[in-house]
Coordinates of C-alpha atoms in Angstrom, one line a residue:
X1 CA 130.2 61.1 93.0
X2 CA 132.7 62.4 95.7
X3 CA 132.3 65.8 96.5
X4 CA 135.3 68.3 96.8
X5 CA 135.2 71.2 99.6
X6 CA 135.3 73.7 96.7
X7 CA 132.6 72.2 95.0
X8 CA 130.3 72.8 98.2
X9 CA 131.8 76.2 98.4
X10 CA 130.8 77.1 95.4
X11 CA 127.0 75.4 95.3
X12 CA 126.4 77.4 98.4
X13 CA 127.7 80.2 96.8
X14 CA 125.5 80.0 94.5
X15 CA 122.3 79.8 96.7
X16 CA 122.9 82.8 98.7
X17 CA 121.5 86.3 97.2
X18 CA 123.4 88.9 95.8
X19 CA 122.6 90.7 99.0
X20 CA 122.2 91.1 102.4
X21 CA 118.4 91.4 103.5
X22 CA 118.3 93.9 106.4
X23 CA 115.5 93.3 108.2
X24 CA 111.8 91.2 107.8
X25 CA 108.7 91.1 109.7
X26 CA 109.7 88.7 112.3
X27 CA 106.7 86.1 112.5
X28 CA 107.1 82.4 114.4
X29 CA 108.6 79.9 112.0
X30 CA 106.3 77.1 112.6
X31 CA 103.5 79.4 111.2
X32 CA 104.8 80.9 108.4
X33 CA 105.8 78.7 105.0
X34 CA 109.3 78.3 104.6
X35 CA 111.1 79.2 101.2
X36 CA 114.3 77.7 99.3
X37 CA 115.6 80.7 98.8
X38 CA 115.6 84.2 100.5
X39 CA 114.2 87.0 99.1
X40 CA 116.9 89.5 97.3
X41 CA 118.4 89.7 94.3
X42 CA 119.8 87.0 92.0
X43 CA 121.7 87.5 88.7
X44 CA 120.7 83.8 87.6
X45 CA 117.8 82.0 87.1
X46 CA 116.4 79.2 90.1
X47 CA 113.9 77.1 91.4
X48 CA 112.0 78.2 94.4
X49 CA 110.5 75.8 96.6
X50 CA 107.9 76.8 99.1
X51 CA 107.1 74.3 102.1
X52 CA 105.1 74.0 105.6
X53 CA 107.7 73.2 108.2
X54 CA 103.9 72.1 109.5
X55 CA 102.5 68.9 107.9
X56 CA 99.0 69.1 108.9
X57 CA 99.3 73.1 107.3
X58 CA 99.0 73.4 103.6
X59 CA 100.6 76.6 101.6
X60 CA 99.1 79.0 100.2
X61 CA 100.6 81.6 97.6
X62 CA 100.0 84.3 95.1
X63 CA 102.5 86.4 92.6
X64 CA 99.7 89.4 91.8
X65 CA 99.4 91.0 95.2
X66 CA 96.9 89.4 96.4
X67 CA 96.2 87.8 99.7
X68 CA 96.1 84.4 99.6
X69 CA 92.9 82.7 99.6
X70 CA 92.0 78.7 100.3
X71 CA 91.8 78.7 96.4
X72 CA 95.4 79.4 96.0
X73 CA 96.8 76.0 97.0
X74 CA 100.6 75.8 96.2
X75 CA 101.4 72.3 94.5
X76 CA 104.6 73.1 92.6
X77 CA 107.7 74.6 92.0
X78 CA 108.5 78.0 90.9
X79 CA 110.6 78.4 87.8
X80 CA 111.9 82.5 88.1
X81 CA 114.1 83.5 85.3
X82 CA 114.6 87.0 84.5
X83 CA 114.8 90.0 83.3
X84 CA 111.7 90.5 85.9
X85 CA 110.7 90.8 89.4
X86 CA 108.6 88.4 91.3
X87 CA 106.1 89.6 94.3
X88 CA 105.2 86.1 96.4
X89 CA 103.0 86.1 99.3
X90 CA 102.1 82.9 101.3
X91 CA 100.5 81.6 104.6
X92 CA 99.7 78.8 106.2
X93 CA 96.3 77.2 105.9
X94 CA 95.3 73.9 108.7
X95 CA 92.3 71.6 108.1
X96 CA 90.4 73.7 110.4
X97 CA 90.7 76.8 108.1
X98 CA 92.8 78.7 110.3
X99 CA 95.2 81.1 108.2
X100 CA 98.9 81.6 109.1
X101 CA 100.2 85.4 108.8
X102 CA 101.1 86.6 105.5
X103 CA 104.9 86.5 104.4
X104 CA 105.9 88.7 101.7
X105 CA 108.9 87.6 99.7
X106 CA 110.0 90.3 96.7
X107 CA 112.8 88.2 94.0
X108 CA 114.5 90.4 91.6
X109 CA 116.3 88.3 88.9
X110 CA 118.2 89.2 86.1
X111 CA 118.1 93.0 86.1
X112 CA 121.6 94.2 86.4
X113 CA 120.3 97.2 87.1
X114 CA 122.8 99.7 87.9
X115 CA 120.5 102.2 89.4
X116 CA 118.8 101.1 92.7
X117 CA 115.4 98.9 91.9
X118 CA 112.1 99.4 94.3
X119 CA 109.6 96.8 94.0
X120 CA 106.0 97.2 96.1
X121 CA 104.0 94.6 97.0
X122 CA 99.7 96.3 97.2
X123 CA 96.7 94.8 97.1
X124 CA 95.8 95.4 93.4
X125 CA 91.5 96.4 95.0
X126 CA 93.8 99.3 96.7
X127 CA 94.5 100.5 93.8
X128 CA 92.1 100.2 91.2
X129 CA 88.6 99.5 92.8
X130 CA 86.1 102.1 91.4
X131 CA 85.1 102.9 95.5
X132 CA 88.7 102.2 97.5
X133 CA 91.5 101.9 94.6
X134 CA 93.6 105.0 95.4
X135 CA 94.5 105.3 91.9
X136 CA 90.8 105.6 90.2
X137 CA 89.8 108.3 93.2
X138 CA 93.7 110.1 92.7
X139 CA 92.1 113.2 93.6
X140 CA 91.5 112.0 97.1
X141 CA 93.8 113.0 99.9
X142 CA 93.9 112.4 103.8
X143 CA 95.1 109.2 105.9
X144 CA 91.5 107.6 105.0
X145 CA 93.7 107.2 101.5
X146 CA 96.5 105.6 102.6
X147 CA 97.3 101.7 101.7
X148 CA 99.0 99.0 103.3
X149 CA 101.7 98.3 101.4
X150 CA 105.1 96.7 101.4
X151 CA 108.5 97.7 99.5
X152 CA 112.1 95.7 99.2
X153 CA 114.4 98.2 97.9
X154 CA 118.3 96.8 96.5
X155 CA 120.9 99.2 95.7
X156 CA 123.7 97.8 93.8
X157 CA 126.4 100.2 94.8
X158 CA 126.7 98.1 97.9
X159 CA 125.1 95.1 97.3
X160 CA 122.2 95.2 99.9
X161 CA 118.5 94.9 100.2
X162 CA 116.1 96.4 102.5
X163 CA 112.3 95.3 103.5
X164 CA 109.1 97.3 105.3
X165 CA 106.3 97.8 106.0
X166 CA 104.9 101.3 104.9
X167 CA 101.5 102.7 104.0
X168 CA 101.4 104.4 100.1
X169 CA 99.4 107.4 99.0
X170 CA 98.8 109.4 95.8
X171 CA 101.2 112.0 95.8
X172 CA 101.5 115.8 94.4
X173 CA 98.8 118.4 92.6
X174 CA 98.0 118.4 88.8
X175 CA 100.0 115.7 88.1
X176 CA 97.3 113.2 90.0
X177 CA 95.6 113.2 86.7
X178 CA 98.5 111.8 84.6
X179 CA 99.1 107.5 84.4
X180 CA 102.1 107.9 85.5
X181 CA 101.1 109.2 89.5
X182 CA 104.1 110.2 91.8
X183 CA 103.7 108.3 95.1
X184 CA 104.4 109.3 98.8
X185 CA 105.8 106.6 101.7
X186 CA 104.6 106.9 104.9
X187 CA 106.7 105.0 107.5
X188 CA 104.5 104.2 110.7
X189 CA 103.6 101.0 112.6
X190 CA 101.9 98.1 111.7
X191 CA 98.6 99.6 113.1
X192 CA 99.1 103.1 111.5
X193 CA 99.7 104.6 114.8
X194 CA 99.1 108.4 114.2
X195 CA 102.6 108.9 116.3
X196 CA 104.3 107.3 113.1
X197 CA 106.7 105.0 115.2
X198 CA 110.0 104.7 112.8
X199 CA 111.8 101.1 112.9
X200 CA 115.4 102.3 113.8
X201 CA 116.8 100.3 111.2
X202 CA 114.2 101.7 108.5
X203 CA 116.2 105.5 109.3
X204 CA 119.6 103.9 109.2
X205 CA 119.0 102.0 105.8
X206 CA 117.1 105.1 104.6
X207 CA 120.0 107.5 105.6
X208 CA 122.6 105.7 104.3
X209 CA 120.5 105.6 100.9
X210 CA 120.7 109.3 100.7
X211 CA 124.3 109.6 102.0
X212 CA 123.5 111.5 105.5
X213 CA 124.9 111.2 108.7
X214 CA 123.9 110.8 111.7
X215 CA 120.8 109.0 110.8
X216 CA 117.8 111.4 110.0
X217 CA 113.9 110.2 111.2
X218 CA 112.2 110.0 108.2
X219 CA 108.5 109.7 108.6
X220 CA 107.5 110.4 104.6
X221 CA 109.8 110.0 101.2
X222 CA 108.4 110.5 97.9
X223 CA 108.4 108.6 94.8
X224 CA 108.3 110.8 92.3
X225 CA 107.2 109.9 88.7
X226 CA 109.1 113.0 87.0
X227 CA 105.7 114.9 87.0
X228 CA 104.9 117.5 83.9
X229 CA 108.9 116.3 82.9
X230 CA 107.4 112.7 82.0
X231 CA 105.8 111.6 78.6
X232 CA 102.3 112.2 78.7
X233 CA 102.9 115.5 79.4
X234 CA 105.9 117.1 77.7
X235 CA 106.9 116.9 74.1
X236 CA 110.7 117.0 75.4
X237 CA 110.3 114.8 78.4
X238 CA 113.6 114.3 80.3
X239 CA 113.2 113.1 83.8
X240 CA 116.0 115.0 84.6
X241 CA 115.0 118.8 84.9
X242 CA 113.7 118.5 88.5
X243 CA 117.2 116.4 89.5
X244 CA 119.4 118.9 87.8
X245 CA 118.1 121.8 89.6
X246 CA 117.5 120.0 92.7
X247 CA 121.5 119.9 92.3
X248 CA 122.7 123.4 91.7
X249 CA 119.8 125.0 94.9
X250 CA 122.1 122.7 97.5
X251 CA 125.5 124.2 95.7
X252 CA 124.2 127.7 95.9
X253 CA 121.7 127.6 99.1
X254 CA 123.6 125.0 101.1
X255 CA 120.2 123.0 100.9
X256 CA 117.8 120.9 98.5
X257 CA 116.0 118.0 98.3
X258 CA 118.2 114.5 98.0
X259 CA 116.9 112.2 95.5
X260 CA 118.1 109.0 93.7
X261 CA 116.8 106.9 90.6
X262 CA 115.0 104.0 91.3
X263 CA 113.4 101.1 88.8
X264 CA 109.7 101.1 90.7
X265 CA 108.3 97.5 90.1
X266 CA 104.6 96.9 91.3
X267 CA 103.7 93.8 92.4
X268 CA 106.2 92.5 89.7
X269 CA 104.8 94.9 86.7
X270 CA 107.7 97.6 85.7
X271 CA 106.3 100.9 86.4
X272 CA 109.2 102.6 84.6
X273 CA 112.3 105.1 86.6
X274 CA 111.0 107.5 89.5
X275 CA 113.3 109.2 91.8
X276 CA 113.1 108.1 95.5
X277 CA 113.4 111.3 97.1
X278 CA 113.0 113.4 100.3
X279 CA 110.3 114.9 101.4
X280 CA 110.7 118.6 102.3
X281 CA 108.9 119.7 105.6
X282 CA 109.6 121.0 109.1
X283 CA 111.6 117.8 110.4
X284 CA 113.7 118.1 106.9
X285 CA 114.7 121.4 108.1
X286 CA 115.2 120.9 111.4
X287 CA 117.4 117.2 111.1
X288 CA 119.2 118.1 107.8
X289 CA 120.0 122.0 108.3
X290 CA 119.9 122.1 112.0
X291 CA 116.9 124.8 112.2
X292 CA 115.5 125.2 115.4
X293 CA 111.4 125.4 115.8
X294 CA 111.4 125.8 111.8
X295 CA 108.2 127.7 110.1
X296 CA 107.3 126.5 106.4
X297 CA 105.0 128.3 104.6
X298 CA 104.5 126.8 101.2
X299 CA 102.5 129.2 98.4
X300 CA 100.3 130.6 101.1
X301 CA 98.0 131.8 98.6
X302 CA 97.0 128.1 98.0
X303 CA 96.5 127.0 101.4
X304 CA 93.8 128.4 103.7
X305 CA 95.1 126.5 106.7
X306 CA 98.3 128.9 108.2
X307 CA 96.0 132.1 107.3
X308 CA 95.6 132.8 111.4
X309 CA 99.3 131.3 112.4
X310 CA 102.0 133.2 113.7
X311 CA 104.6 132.9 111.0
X312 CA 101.2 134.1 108.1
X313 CA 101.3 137.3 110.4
X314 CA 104.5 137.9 110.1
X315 CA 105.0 137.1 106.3
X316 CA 101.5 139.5 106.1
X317 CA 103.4 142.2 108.4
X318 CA 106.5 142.0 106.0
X319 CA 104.1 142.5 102.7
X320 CA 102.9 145.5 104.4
X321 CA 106.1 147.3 104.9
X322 CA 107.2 146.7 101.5
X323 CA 104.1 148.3 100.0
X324 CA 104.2 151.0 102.3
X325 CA 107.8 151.8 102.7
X326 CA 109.5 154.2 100.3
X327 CA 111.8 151.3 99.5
X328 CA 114.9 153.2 97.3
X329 CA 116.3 154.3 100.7
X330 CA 118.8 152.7 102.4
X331 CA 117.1 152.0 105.6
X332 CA 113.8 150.3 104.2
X333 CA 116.5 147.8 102.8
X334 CA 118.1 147.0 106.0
X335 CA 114.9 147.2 107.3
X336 CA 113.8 143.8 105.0
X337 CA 117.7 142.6 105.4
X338 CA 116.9 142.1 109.1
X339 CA 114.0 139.8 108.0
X340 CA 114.8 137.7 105.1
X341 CA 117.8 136.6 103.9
X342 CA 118.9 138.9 100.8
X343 CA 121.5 136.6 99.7
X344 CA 119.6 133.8 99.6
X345 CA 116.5 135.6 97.9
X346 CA 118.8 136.5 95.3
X347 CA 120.2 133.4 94.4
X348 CA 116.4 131.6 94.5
X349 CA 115.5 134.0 91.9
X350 CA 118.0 133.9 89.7
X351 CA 117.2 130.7 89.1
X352 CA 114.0 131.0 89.0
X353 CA 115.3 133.2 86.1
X354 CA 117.3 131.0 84.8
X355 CA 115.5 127.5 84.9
X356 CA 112.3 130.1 83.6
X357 CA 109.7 127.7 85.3
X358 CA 106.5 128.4 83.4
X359 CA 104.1 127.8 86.3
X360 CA 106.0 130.5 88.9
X361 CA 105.3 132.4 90.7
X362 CA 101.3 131.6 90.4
X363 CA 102.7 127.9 92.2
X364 CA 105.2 126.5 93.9
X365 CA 107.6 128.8 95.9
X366 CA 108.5 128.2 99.5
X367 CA 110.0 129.8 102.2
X368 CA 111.0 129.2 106.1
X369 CA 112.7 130.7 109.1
X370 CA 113.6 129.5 112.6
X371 CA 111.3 130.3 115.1
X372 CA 113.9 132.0 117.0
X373 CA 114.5 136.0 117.6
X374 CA 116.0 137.6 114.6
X375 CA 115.5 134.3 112.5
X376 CA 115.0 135.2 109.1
X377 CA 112.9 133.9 105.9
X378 CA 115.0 131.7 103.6
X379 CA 113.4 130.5 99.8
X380 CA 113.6 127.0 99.2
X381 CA 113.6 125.3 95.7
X382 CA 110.4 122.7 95.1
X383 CA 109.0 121.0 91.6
X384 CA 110.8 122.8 89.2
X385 CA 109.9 119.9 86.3
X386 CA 108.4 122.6 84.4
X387 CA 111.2 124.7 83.8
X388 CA 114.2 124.3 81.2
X389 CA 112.7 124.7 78.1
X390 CA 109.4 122.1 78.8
X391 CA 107.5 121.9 75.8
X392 CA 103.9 120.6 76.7
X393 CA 102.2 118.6 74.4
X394 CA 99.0 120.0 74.8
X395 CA 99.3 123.6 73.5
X396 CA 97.0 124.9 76.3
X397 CA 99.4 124.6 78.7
X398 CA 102.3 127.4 78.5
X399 CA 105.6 126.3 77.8
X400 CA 108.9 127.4 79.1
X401 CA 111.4 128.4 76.5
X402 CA 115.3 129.4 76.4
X403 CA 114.0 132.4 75.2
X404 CA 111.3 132.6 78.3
X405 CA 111.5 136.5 79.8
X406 CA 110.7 135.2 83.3
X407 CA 112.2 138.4 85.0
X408 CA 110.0 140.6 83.1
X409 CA 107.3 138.2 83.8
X410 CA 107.7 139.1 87.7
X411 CA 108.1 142.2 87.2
X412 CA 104.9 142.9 85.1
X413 CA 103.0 139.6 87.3
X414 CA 99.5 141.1 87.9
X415 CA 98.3 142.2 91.5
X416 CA 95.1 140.4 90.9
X417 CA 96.5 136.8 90.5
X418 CA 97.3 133.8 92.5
X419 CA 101.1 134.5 93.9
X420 CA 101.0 138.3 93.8
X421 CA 101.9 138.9 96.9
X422 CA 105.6 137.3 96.2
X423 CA 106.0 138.9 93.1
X424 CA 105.5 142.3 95.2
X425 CA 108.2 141.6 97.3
X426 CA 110.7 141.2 94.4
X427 CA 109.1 144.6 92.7
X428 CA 109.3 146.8 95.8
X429 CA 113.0 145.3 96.3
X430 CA 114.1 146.0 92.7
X431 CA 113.8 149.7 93.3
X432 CA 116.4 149.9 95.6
X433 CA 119.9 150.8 93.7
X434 CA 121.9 148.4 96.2
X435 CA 119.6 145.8 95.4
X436 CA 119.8 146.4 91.9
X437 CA 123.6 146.1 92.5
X438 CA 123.9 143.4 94.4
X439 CA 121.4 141.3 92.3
X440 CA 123.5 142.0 89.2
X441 CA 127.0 141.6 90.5
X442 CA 126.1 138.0 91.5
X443 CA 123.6 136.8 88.5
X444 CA 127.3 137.9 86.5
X445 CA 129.2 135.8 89.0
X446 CA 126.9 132.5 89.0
X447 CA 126.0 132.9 84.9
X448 CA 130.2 132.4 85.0
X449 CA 130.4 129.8 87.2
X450 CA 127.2 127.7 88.8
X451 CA 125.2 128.4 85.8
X452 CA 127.7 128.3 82.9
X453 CA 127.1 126.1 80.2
X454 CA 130.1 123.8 80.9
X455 CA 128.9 123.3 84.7
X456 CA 125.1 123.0 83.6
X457 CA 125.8 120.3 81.1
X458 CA 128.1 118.7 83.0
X459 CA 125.3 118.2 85.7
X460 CA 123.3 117.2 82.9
X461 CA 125.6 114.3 81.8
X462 CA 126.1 113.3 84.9
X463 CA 122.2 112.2 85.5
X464 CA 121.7 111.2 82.1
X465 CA 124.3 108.7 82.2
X466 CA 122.4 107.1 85.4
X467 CA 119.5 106.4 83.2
X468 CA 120.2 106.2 79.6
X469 CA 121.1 101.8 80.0
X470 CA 118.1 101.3 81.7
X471 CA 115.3 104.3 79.7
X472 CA 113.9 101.3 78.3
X473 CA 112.3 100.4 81.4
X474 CA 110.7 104.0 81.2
X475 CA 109.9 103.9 77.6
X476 CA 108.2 100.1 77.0
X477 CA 106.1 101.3 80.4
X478 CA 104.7 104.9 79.6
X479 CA 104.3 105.8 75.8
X480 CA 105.9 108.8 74.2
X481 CA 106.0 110.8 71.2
X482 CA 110.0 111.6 71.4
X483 CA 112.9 110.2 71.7
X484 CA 114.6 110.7 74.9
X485 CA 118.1 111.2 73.6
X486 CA 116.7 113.7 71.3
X487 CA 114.9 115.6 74.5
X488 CA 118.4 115.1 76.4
X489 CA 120.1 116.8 73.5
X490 CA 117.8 119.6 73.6
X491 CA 118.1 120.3 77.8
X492 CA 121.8 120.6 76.7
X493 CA 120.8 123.1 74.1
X494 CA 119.1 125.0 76.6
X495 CA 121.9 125.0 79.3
X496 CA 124.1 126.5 76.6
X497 CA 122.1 129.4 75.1
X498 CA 120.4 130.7 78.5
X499 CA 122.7 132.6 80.0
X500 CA 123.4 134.7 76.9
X501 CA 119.9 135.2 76.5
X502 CA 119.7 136.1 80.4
X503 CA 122.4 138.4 80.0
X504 CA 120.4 140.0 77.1
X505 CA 117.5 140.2 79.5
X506 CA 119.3 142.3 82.0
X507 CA 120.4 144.4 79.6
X508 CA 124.3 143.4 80.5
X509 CA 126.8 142.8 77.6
X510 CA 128.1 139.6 76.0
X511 CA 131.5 140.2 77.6
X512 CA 130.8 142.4 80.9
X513 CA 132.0 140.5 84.3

């Protein structure tokens, strides 16, 4: 048969993956097996072919995870057809038992995904052994409960794939205890080098993920699994709550945490749609707002740890005023207003008002400042999935409603209990009249604009069209007792009611402006 040049073209074509691969541990070839095809993604179905450019060195292979062992001889081809992933690892072995390094190959076929895909490659022991598995001990913490791991991540907005090395933890609070875990990424060297040395390329790949530039130095991100917004624990399970306000705190504050949908494979098994997102900390502020020497303190309450550092004493210092200060004159204001940003402590509580989360302020509230003179505390948005009308399933949990009072909740918040002392602050405050003012004049302006029901459900739409072709990857992994477009109905429910019944709240009229 005589061969055309286009008919070459197009069989190469063909044999090249729907990607470019950015970067792979770099290992000598002669030790490491040699595959037919790289690793990426593939809209068809192939043949893979694994060989020893050796021929005294057998292969060795696995698709679970696991390392491979002399028991797991390679002797044929691989058929991969999708819709799936495939997680291949493979070394060498030579007659005298000496093992080549491992080579970790991640194959997405089929998908069509139109959200990014995120497969992880983990020793299945480093999860679920009963003494190591970090899933059976979630409740563990620390570096001694970190994992080797590796991850390929392809986004299909531009058509390339990306491959590390990273070490995997258990990540977040009360929702360790749920199947569905949110994870966290650590980014360091091969030997775990406490220094966390970042590949270049890793930041570069990572940045351009998240749409920043210059490059950022990412040492953590976070996969997170939705949380109290996922099926096993709310009746009207979205995934989108913590997203949707994630959105409207960087439109109001001029900062929030970036995020993106991702299908999460592991070690091929679909582990159903978490968002990759940042993780907020002192580098965070200082790379992405430009925050020089930044202090986080993060529900101090909770931690015992920044009880004797300076920026506790100075938070402590600022709790004392308030109580002490006759605070319905003008200069105890200006007196705060030279400490914390009023503006921005406005706009983080009304929505906390609006989004009515119903474990604040008892949890999660954070705030920071620059370690500079005259550098003031700033309130930062953080896990609001239980907010927006969350319905728990388990009726000993509270819920948050569209009819939830969460300003009179503050206001009445009990001095006794676990976030007290922020609850204060926004008591003492509210008996000033210009605070009073101010407060109202701009919950009128955002409830019109940020917050109105055509902007909320338009950020609604706008995530839940990202998700809605591929939920079944969600829903055939994690069982649920609703229907997801039923739930997505009701968040638009909420995001069209609330700001009446906030208006209501603050005693303020259907039609004042």
């Amino acid at each position: 048969m005589r061969w055309n040049w286009w008919m070459v073209l197009i069989a190469a074509v063909l044999l090249v993956p729907l990607m470019q691969y950015e970067r792979y541990a770099a290992v000598p070839a002669t030790n490491q097996p040699q595959f037919s095809h790289p690793a990426g993604n593939y809209n068809t179905d192939f043949v893979l072919r694994v060989t020893s450019p050796d021929r005294t060195a057998v292969v060795l292979l696995t698709d679970d995870g696991t390392d491979p062992t002399a028991a797991d001889v390679y002797s044929e081809s691989i058929w991969l057809h999708g819709p799936r992933t495939a997680v291949l690892r493979a070394r060498l072995q030579w007659a005298d038992g000496t093992l080549g390094p491992i080579v970790t190959h991640h194959y997405l076929i089929g998908l069509r995904s139109p959200i990014p895909v995120l497969s992880l490659a983990i020793l299945p022991s480093d999860l679920w052994d009963e003494t190591r598995g970090i899933y059976t001990n979630f409740n563990q913490r620390g570096a001694d409960w970190e994992r080797p791991a590796n991850l390929f991540l392809y986004d299909p907005a531009v058509g390339r794939g990306w491959a590390s090395n990273h070490s995997l933890a258990i990540h977040g609070s009360d929702s360790r205890r749920l199947a569905k875990k949110s994870l966290r990424l650590y980014f360091r060297d091969a030997a775990f080098d406490p220094s966390r040395i970042i590949y270049q390329n890793e930041q570069e790949v990572i940045t351009s993920f998240f749409g920043f530039s210059p490059p950022h130095d990412f040492r953590q991100l976070v996969l997170a699994s939705g949380g109290q917004d996922s099926s096993e624990f709310g009746g009207n399970w979205t995934l989108l709550r913590d997203v949707v306000t994630d959105g409207v705190a960087r439109d109001l504050l001029g900062y929030g945490v970036r995020s993106r949908p991702v299908l999460l494979f592991i070690n091929g098994e679909p582990w159903g749609i978490y968002y990759l997102r940042e993780r907020f900390d002192e580098r965070l502020l200082e790379q992405g707002l430009g925050l020089e020497r930044p202090q986080l303190l993060d529900s101090p309450a909770l931690e015992p740890e920044p009880l004797f550092t300076p920026e506790y004493q100075a938070w402590q210092e600022l709790l004392a005023y308030v109580n002490t200060a006759d605070m319905s004159q003008p200069q105890a204001l200006a007196q705060v207003a030279a400490q914390i940003d009023l503006a921005n402590f406005i706009d983080y509580h009304i929505v906390q008002f609006y989004t009515a989360p119903a474990d604040w302020p008892t949890l999660n509230y954070q705030f920071f400042r620059p370690d500079v003179p005259g550098g003031r505390w700033h309130w930062y948005f953080w896990d609001t999935d239980y907010a927006l009308g969350l319905q728990p399933l388990d009726p000993a949990y509270p819920a948050s409603t569209v009819t939830s009072d969460t300003y009179s909740h503050l206001m009445e918040f009990p001095a006794d209990q676990q976030g007290a002392a922020h609850a204060q602050l926004f008591q003492r405050l509210w008996e000033n009249d210009e605070f009073r003012t101010q407060f109202r004049t701009r919950l009128l302006t955002l409830l019109r604009t940020t917050l109105s029901p055509e902007q909320m459900e338009a950020r609604i739409e706008t995530h839940a069209a990202a998700l809605a072709p591929i939920i079944a990857y969600e829903t055939g992994r994690w069982p649920q007792q609703s229907r997801w477009e039923d739930n997505v109905e009701e968040l638009r429910q909420f995001a069209r009611q609330r700001p009446l019944i906030l208006r209501q709240q603050f005693g303020m009229g259907s039609n004042e402006q």
